[in-house]
XYZ file of C-alpha atoms in Angstrom:
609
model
C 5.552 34.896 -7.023
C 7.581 32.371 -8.819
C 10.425 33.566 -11.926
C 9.395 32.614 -15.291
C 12.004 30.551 -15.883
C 11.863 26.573 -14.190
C 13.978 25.146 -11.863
C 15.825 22.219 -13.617
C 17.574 18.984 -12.095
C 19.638 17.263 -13.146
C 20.199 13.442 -12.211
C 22.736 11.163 -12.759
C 23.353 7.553 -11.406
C 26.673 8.382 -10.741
C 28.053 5.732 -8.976
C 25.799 2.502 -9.149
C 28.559 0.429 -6.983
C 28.894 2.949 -4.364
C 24.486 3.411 -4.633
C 25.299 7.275 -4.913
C 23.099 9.289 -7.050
C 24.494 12.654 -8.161
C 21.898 15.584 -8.219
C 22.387 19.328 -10.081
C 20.006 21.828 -9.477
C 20.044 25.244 -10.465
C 18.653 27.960 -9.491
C 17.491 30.766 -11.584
C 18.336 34.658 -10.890
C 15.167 36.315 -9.469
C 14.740 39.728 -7.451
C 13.976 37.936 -4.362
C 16.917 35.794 -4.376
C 19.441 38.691 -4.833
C 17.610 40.077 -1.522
C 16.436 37.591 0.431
C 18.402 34.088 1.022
C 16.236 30.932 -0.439
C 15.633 28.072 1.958
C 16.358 24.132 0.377
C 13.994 21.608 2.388
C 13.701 18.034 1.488
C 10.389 16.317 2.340
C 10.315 14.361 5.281
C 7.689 11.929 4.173
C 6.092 10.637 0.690
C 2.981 11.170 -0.308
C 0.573 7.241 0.199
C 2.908 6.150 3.357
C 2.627 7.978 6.196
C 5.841 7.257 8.193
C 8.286 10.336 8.750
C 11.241 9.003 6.468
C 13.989 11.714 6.578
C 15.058 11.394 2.683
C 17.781 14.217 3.805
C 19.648 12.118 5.917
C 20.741 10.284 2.222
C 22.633 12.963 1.033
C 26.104 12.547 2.012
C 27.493 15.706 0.256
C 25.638 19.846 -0.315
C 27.196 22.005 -2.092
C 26.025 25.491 -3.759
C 28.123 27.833 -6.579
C 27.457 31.057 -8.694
C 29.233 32.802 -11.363
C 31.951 33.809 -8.136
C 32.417 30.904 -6.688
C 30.853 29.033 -3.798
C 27.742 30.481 -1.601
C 27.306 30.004 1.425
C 24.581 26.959 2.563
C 23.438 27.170 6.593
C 21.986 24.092 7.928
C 18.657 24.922 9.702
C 17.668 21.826 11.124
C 17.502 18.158 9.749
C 16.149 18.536 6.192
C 16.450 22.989 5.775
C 19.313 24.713 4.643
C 19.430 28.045 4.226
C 20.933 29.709 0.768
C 23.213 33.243 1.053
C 21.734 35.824 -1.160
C 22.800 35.713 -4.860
C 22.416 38.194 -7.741
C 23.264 35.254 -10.292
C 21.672 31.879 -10.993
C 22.737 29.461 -8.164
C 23.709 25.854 -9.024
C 23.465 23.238 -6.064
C 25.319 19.923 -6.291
C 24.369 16.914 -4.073
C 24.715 13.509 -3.976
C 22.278 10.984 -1.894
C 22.704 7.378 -1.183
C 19.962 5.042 -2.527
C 19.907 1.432 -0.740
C 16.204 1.197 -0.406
C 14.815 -1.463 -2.713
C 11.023 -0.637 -1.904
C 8.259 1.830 -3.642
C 9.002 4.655 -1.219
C 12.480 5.851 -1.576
C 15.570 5.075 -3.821
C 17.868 2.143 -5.069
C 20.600 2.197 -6.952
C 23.277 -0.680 -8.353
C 24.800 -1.927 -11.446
C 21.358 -3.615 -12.351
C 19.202 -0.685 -11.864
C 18.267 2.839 -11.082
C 14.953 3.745 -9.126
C 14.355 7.123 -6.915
C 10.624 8.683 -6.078
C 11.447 12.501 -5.700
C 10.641 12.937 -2.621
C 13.695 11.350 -1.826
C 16.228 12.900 -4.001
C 14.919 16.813 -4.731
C 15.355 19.815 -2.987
C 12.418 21.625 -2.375
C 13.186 25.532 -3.144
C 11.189 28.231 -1.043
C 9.127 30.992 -3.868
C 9.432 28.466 -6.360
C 7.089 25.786 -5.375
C 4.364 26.701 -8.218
C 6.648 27.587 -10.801
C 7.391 24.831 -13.983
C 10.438 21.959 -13.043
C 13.010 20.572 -15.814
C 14.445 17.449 -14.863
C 17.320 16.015 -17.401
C 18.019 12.155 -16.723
C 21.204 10.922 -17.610
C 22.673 7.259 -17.790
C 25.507 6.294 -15.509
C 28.617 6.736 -17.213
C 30.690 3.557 -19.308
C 29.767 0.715 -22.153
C 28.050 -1.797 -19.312
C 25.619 0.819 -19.222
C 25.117 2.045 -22.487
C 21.422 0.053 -23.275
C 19.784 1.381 -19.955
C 16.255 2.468 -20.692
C 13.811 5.089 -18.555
C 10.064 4.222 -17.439
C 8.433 7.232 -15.838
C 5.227 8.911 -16.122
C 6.866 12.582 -16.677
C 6.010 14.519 -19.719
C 8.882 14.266 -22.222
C 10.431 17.146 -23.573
C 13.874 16.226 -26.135
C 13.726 12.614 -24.478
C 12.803 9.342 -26.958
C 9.938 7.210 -25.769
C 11.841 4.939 -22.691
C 14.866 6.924 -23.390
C 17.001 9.417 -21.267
C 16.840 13.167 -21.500
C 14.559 15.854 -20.770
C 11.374 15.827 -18.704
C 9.234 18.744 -17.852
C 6.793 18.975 -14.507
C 3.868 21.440 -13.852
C 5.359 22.818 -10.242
C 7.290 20.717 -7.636
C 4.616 18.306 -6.264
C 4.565 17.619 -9.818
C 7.916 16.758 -10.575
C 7.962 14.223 -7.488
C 4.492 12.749 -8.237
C 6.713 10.706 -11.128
C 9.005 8.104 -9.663
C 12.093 7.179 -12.674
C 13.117 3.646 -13.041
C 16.346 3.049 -15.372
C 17.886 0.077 -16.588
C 16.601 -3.442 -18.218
C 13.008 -3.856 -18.138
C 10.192 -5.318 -20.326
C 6.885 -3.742 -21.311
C 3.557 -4.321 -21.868
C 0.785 -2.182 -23.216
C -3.044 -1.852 -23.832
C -5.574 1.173 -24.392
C -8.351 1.537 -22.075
C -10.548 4.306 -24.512
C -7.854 6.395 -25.801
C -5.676 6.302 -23.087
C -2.233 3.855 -23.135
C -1.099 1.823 -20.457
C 1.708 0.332 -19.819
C 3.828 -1.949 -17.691
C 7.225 -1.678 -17.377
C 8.389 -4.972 -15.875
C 12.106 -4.904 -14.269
C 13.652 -8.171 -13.103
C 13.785 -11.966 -14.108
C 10.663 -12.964 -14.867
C 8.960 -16.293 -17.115
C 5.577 -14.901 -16.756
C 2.931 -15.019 -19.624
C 2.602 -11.241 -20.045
C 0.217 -11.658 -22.573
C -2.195 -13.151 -19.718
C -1.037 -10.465 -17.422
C -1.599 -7.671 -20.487
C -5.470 -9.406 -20.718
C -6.183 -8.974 -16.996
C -4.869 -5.795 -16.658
C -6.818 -4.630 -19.110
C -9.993 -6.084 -17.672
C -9.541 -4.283 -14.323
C -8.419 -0.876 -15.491
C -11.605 -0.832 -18.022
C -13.942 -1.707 -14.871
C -12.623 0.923 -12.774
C -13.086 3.359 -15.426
C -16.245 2.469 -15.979
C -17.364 2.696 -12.441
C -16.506 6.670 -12.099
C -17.778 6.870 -15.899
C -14.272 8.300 -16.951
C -10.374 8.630 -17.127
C -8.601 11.617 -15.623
C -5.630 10.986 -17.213
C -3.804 10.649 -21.243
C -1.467 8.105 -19.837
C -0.633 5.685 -17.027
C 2.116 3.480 -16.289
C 2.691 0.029 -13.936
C 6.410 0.570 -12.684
C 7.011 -3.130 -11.592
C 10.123 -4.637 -9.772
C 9.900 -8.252 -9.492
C 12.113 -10.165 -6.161
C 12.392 -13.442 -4.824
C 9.914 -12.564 -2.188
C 8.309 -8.538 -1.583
C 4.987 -7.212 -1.840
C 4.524 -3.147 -1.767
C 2.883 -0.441 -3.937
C 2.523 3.276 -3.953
C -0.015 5.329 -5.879
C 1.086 8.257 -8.174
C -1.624 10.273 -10.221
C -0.141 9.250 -13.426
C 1.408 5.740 -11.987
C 2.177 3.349 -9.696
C 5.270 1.477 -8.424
C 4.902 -2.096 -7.138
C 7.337 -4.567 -5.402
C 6.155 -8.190 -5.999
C 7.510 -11.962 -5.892
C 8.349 -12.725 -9.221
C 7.376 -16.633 -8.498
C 3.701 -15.128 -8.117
C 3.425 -14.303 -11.327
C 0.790 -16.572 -14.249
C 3.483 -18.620 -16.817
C 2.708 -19.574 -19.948
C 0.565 -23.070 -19.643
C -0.792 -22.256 -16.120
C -4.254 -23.055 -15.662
C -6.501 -21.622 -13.556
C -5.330 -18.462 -11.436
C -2.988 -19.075 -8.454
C -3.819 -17.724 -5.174
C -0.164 -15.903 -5.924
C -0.904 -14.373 -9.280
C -4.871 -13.370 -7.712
C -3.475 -11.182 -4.945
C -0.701 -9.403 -7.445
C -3.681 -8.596 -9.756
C -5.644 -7.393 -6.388
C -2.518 -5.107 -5.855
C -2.379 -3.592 -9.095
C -6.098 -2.773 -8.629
C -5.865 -1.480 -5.564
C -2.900 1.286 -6.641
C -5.012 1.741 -10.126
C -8.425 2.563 -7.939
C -6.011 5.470 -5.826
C -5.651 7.029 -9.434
C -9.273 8.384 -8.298
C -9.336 7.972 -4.275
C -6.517 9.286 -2.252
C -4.791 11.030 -5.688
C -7.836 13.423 -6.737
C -10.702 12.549 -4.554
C -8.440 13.315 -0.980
C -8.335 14.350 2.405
C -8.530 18.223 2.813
C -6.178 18.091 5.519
C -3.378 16.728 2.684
C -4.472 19.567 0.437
C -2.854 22.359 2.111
C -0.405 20.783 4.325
C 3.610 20.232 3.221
C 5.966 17.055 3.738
C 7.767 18.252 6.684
C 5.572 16.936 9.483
C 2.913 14.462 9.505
C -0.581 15.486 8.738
C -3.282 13.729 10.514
C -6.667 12.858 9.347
C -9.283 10.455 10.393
C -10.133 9.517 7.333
C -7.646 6.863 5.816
C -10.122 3.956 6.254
C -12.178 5.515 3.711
C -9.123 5.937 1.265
C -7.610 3.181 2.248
C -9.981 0.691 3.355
C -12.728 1.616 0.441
C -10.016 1.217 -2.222
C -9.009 -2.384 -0.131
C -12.574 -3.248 -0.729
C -12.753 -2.226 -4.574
C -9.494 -4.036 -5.390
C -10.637 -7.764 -5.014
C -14.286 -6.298 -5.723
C -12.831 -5.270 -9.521
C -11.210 -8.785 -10.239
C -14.283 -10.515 -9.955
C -16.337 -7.945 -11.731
C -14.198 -7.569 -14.768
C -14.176 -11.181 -14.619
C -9.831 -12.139 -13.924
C -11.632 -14.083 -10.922
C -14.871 -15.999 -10.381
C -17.145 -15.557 -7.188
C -15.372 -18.121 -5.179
C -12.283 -16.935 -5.734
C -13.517 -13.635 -4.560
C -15.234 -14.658 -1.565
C -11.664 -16.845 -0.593
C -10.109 -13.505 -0.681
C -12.563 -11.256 1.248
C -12.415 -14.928 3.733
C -9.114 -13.747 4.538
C -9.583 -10.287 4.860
C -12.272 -10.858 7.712
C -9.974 -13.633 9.315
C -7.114 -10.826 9.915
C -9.270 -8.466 10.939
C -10.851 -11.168 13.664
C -7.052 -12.764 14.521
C -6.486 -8.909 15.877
C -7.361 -8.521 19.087
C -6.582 -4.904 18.770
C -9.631 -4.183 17.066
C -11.709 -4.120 20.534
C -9.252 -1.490 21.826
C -8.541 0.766 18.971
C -11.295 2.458 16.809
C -10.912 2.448 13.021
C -11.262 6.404 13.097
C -8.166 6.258 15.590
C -6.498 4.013 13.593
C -6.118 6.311 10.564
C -5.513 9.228 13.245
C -2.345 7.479 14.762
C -1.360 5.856 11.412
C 1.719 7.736 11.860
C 2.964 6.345 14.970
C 0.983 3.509 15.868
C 0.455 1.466 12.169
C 3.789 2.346 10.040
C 5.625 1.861 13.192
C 3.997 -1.808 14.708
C 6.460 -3.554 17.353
C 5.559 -6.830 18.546
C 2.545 -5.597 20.650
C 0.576 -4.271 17.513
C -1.845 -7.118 16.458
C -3.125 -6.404 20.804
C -3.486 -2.482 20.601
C -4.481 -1.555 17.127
C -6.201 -2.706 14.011
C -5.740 -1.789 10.766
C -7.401 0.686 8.867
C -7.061 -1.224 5.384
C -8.664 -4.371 6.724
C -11.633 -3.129 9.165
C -12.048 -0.244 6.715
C -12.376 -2.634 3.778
C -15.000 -4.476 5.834
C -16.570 -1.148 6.450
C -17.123 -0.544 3.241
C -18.629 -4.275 2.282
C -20.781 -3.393 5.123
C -21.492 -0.175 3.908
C -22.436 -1.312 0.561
C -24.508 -3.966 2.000
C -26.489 -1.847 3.499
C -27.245 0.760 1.285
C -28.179 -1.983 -1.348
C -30.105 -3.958 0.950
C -31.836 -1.161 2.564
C -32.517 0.995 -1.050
C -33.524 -2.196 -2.177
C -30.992 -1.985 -4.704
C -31.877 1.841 -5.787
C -28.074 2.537 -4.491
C -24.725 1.386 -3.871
C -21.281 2.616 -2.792
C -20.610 2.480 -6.580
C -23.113 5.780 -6.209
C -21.261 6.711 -3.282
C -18.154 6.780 -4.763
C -19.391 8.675 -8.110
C -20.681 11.371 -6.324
C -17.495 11.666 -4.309
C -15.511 12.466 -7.687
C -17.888 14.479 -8.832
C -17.858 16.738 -5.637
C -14.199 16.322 -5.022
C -12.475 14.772 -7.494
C -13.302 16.855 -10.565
C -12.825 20.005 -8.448
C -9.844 19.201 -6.318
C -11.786 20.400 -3.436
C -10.191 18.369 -0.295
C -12.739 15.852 1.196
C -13.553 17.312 5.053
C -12.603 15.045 8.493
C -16.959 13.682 7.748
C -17.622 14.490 4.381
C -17.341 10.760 3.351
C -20.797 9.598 6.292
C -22.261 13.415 5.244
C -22.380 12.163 1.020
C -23.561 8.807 1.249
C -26.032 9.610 3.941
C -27.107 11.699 0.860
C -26.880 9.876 -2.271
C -28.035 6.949 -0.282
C -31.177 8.705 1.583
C -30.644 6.408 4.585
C -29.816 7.449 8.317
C -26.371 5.793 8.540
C -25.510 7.465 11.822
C -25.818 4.151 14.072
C -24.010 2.313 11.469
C -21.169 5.028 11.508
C -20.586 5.508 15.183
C -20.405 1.763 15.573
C -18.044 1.244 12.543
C -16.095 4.347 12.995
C -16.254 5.347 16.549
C -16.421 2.128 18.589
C -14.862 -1.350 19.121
C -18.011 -3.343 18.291
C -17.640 -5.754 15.847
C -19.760 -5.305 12.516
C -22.624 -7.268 11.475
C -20.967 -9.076 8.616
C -22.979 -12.557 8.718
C -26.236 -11.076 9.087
C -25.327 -8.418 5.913
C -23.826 -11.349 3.693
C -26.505 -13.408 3.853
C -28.856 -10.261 2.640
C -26.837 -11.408 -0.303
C -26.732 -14.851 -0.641
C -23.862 -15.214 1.540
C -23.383 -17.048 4.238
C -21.103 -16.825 6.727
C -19.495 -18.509 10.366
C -15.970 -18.178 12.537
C -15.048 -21.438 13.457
C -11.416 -22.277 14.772
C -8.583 -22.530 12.914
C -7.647 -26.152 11.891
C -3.849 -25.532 11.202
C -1.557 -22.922 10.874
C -1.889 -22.635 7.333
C -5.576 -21.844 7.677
C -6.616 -18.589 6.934
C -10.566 -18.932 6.479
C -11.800 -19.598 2.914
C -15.075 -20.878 1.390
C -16.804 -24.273 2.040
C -19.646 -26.214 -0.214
C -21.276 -26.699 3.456
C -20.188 -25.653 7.238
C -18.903 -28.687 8.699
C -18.576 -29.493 12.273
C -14.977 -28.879 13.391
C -13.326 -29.593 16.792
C -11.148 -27.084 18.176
C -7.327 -27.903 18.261
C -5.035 -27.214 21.448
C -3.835 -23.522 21.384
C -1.512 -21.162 23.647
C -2.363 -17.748 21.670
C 1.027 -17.228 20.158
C 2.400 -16.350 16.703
C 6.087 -17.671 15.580
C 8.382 -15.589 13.425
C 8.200 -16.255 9.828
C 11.037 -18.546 7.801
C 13.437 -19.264 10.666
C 12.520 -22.660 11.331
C 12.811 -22.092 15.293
C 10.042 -21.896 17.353
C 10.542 -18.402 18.211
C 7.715 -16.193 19.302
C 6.458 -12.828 17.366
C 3.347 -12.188 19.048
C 1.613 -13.454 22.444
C -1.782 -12.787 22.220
C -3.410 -10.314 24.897
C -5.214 -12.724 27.314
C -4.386 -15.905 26.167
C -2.501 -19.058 27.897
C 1.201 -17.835 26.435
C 0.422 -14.423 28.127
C -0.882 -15.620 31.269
C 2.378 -18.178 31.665
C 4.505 -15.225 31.255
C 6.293 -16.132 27.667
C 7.286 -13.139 25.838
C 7.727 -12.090 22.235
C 11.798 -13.197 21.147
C 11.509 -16.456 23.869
C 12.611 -19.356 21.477
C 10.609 -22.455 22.805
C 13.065 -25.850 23.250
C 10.520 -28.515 24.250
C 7.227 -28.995 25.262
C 6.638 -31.440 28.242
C 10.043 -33.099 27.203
C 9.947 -33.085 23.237
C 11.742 -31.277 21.379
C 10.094 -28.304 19.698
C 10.436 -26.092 16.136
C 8.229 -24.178 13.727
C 7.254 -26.864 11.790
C 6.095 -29.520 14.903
C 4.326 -27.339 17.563
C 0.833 -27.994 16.195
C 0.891 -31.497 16.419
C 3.080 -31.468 20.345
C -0.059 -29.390 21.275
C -2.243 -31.433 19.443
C -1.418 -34.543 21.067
C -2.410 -33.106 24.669
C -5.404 -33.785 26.952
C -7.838 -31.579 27.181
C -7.011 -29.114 29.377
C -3.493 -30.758 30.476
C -0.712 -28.552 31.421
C 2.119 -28.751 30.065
C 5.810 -27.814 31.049
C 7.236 -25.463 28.337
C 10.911 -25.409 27.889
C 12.179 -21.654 26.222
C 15.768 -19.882 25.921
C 14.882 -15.667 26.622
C 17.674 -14.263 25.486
C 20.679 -16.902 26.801
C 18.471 -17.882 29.677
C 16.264 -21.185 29.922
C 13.342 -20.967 31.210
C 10.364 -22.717 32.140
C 6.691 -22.012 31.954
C 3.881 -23.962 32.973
C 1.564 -23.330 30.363
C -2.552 -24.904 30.481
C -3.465 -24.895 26.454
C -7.260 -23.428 25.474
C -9.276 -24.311 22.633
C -8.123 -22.471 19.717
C -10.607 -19.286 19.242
C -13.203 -19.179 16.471
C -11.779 -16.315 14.619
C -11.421 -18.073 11.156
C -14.319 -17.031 8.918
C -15.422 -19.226 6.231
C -17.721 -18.668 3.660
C -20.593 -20.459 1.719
C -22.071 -19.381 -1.564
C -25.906 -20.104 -1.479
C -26.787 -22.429 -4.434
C -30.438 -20.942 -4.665
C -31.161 -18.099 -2.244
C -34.316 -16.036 -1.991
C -34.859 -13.909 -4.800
C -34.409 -10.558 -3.634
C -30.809 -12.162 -2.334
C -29.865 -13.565 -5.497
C -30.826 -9.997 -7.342
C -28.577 -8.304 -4.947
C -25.549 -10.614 -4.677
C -25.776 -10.402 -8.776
C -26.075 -6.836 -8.963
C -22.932 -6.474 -6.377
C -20.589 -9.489 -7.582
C -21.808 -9.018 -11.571
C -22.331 -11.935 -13.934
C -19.748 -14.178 -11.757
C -22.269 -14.407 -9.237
C-alpha cells in the first residue's frame, strides 16, 4: 500500500555544457521503509520503442541521505539498487548524462533541455500507485534566464510554459510526460473543447499558420472517427534538425524529430512531398492517442520496463495506425487522392524491395521486434519485414475487404470503433487474437483465410485485385532509376527493365559503397559483401552518383569485371547483371470506374476521391 504523501523529483539542468542533468528525489517516511529496505529500478526500455535501452547506465553519480547522514545504496544488478532501511524521509541525489538528441531518451546543451522519464526517474518499489511531484527548475545563470517548459504534466504552482511544479497520478504517469525547456515557438487550435498545441523548438521559416490549419484538419478527423476525445489537452513537442525523422506517442502528447527544410513556408504552393510525410507523422503519433496508448496489448498491461514484453500484435498497433496516418490527410482534406495514392505507392514498393517478407511472417515480426527490427544489421531487408509497412498493407487489405465484401455495410473505421469501445474505454488489454476475433464480428465475414495468409504466412497479399474493387488500379513494374520509389501514373506505360546487380549503396557518402546485397541476386552470387566499396566497373571508374548509367550501358546479359576495395584489399568479382525486378508499384486512379467501385473508393478516400 502506498504512503499518502507523493514522491517528488526534483530536476535541474545542471550542467548544459557538461549534458548532466541533476535529479532529487525524496522519499517519504512510511512503516515499510523503516522495516524493510526500498529497491530504486530504472526502466530498461520506453514505452512505443521496443529496444532494451539501459537509461541507468546515464547516471554517472547515486547517492542517498536522511536526517543522519548518508544510507547505504547496494547495487543489485544493472538498473536495481537496493535502499538500507530508514525511519526518516530519504532524499536520493543523481545525476545522468543526456546526449541523445532523439524522442526516446534525453538531451541536454546550452540550447535546450529534453528528457522522457523513463530515462531520468527512479522507479521506487511500494510506491508505484501512489501520486508523483515533479519541480522543474531552469539551469542556473542570466544566458538562461528566458528558458520556457512544454510538457503535457498537470501544473500545480507552475505558469502556463513556465518552470515549477507538476503533479502525476502514479509513476507511469509521471513518465508518460516528456519536458522540453528552452526557446521554442507555439501554435494552438481547439478541436471541441479541447486545446492543442505545438511547441516548435529550433530554426524554423515555416508558415505555422498553414501548419496550425492542417493540424487542425487531421486531429478533428481522427476524433471524429472514434466519435470522441479522451483527453482535456494535447501537445506536439517538435524539434526541428537539418535532417531526422522520429516520433513517440504519449497519452497526452507526442514528441517528434523532423527536418526543418521539410517544413510548408510562407508562399509555397501546393504541398511538398517533404511537408506531406511530416503531416503523415504527426497523424500517425496523434492516431496512438487511441491505439497503442488506451486501446493496447494485454501483454503491456501488466508487464514492467525491465525486460522486454513480447506480443504478436504490433502490426495491428503499428501497422493499422501506419495505414490511418496517410488515410487521415486525404480525408480531412491536407492532401488530395493522388497525393495519397503516391504515398501508399511507396509504402507497397518497400514492402516489395524486402525480400524478407517471404521468410519472416508479419505475426513474427512484431514477436521478434525486440531483437530482430530495433536491432537491423546489414542482413535485415533479406530476413525480416517490417511490421509497420506489411501491417499497414494489412490493414488496406483488411478494409478492402470488409467494404467490398459488406458491400459497404462495414469498414475498419467500424473495426476500430468497436475496439475502443471494448478496450479503450475500459482499459481492458487487447488479447494475442482479439484484433481477427472483433472484426470477424463487427464485420460478420469469415476472415480466417485472409488472416492466416496475412498474419501467419509469407504469401504476398492480394493488393491489385482489392484496389481495383475500388477504382484502383494497380502493377509492379521495374524500377527506372534509383530515385524511383513507385508512384501514380495517368496510364501504365511499357517500361524496359534497366541492368541490375541487387545491391543497395550507403546513403550521402558519395562512394559506391555497399549497404545491402540482396539475397539471391547477381552481387550475392559474385560474392560482394555489404562494406566492399566498388572502384570500377569493367575499367571505369565507379561512385554513387554513376553506377546506374556504367550498368546501363551494358549488353544484355554481359559480364562484367567489378573492381572493389573490402576492407584495404582489392578485389575482383565477375559479376553477370539481371534485369532489374518488378518490385516498384505504381498506381492509376480510374477516371470512371463501375459504379459500385466508384461508391466504395468514395466512401473510403471521402470527397477527394
Amino acid at each position: 500500500m502506498c504512503p499518502a504523501s507523493p514522491l517528488q523529483y526534483r530536476v535541474r539542468p545542471e550542467r548544459p555544457e557538461a549534458h548532466l542533468f541533476s535529479v532529487e528525489l525524496s522519499i517519504p517516511a512510511s512503516p515499510e521503509s523503516a522495516q524493510t529496505p526500498l529497491t530504486l529500478s530504472m526502466p530498461a526500455w520506453i514505452p512505443g520503442s521496443y529496444m532494451i535501452r539501459d537509461f541507468a547506465r546515464n547516471i554517472v553519480s547515486l547517492s542517498a541521505f536522511d536526517a543522519d547522514g548518508p544510507v547505504a545504496l547496494e547495487q543489485l544488478d544493472k538498473q536495481t539498487w537496493r535502499l538500507a532501511a530508514s525511519t526518516g524521509p530519504v532524499k536520493v541525489c543523481y545525476q545522468v548524462y543526456a546526449w541523445d538528441l532523439s524522442v526516446r531518451s534525453a538531451h541536454l546543451d546550452i540550447t535546450h533541455a529534453y528528457f522522457n522519464g523513463p530515462s531520468l526517474f527512479l522507479r521506487v518499489s511500494g510506491f508505484d500507485d501512489g501520486p508523483c511531484r515533479l519541480e522543474l527548475l531552469p539551469p542556473e545563470g542570466e544566458d538562461y534566464a528566458r528558458w520556457r517548459v512544454a510538457t503535457s504534466l498537470v501544473r500545480v504552482d507552475a505558469e502556463p510554459w513556465g518552470f515549477g511544479t507538476y503533479v502525476a497520478d502514479d509513476y507511469a504517469d509521471l513518465i508518460d510526460h516528456p519536458v522540453e525547456m528552452g526557446h521554442f515557438e507555439v501554435i494552438g487550435f481547439q478541436v471541441g473543447e479541447v486545446p492543442h498545441w505545438m511547441a516548435i523548438t529550433g530554426r524554423q521559416r515555416a508558415d505555422l499558420a498553414r501548419l496550425e490549419r492542417d493540424l487542425e484538419r487531421i486531429c478533428r478527423q481522427h476524433a471524429g472517427l472514434f466519435g470522441e476525445l479522451p483527453i482535456d489537452r494535447y501537445l506536439f513537442q517538435t524539434t526541428l534538425v537539418g535532417s531526422g525523422f522520429g516520433g513517440l506517442e504519449h497519452r497526452f502528447s507526442t514528441s517528434l524529430l523532423y527536418s526543418r527544410s521539410d517544413l510548408a513556408k510562407p508562399g509555397d504552393g501546393p504541398i511538398s512531398a517533404g511537408y506531406r510525410r511530416f503531416l503523415g507523422l504527426c497523424s500517425h503519433e496523434y492516431f496512438h492517442l487511441w491505439n497503442v496508448k488506451r486501446i493496447r496489448p494485454a501483454a503491456f498491461a501488466d508487464n514492467g520496463l525491465d525486460r522486454e514484453v513480447h506480443t504478436r500484435t504490433l502490426w495491428a498497433f503499428e501497422g493499422i495506425t501506419s495505414y490511418y496516418d496517410d488515410l487521415a490527410l486525404v480525408r480531412s482534406g491536407c492532401i488530395d487522392a493522388r497525393g495519397y495514392l503516391e504515398m501508399l505507392a511507396e509504402t507497397i514498393t518497400r514492402v516489395m524491395r524486402t525480400p524478407g517478407r517471404l521468410r519472416q511472417t508479419l505475426a513474427s515480426s512484431s514477436f521478434d521486434a525486440w531483437t530482430k527490427f530495433y536491432k537491423q544489421d546489414e542482413n535485415a531487408p533479406n530476413a525480416i519485414v517490417s511490421y509497420y509497412g506489411k501491417g499497414a498493407l494489412t490493414a488496406l487489405a483488411l478494409d478492402l475487404i470488409i467494404r467490398r465484401d459488406t458491400r459497404g455495410a462495414r469498414s475498419l473505421d467500424d473495426v476500430m470503433r468497436a475496439l475502443w469501445q471494448r478496450y479503450g474505454r475500459t482499459g481492458i488489454g487487447v488479447p494475442e487474437r482479439g484484433v481477427e476475433a472483433v472484426a470477424t464480428e463487427i464485420s460478420g465475414l469469415d476472415l480466417d483465410g485472409f488472416f492466416a495468409q496475412a498474419l501467419d504466412s509469407t504469401t504476398d497479399l492480394d493488393l491489385e485485385g482489392l484496389l481495383a474493387s475500388a477504382g484502383v488500379m494497380m502493377r509492379l513494374r521495374p524500377q527506372k532509376d534509383a530515385k524511383d520509389n513507385g508512384g501514380v501514373a495517368e496510364r501504365f506505360e511499357p517500361i524496359v527493365a534497366r541492368p541490375d546487380i541487387g545491391i543497395r549503396l550507403q546513403p550521402d557518402t558519395g562512394e559506391a559503397q555497399i549497404a545491402v546485397v540482396l539475397d539471391g541476386r547477381p552481387a550475392q552470387r559474385a560474392g560482394l559483401s555489404a562494406g566492399d566499396t566498388l572502384i570500377a566497373i569493367d575499367g571505369l571508374r565507379v561512385n554513387a552518383g554513376n553506377l546506374d548509367d556504367l550498368l546501363g550501358w551494358l549488353p544484355a546479359g554481359a559480364q562484367v569485371e567489378i573492381h572493389a576495395f573490402r576492407r584495404d584489399e582489392l578485389m575482383r568479382f565477375q559479376v553477370r547483371p539481371e534485369p532489374a525486378p518488378s518490385d516498384t508499384c505504381e498506381l492509376c486512379l480510374l477516371s470512371d470506374p463501375p459504379g459500385p467501385a466508384l461508391q466504395r473508393r468514395t466512401e473510403w478516400l471521402g470527397r477527394a476521391a
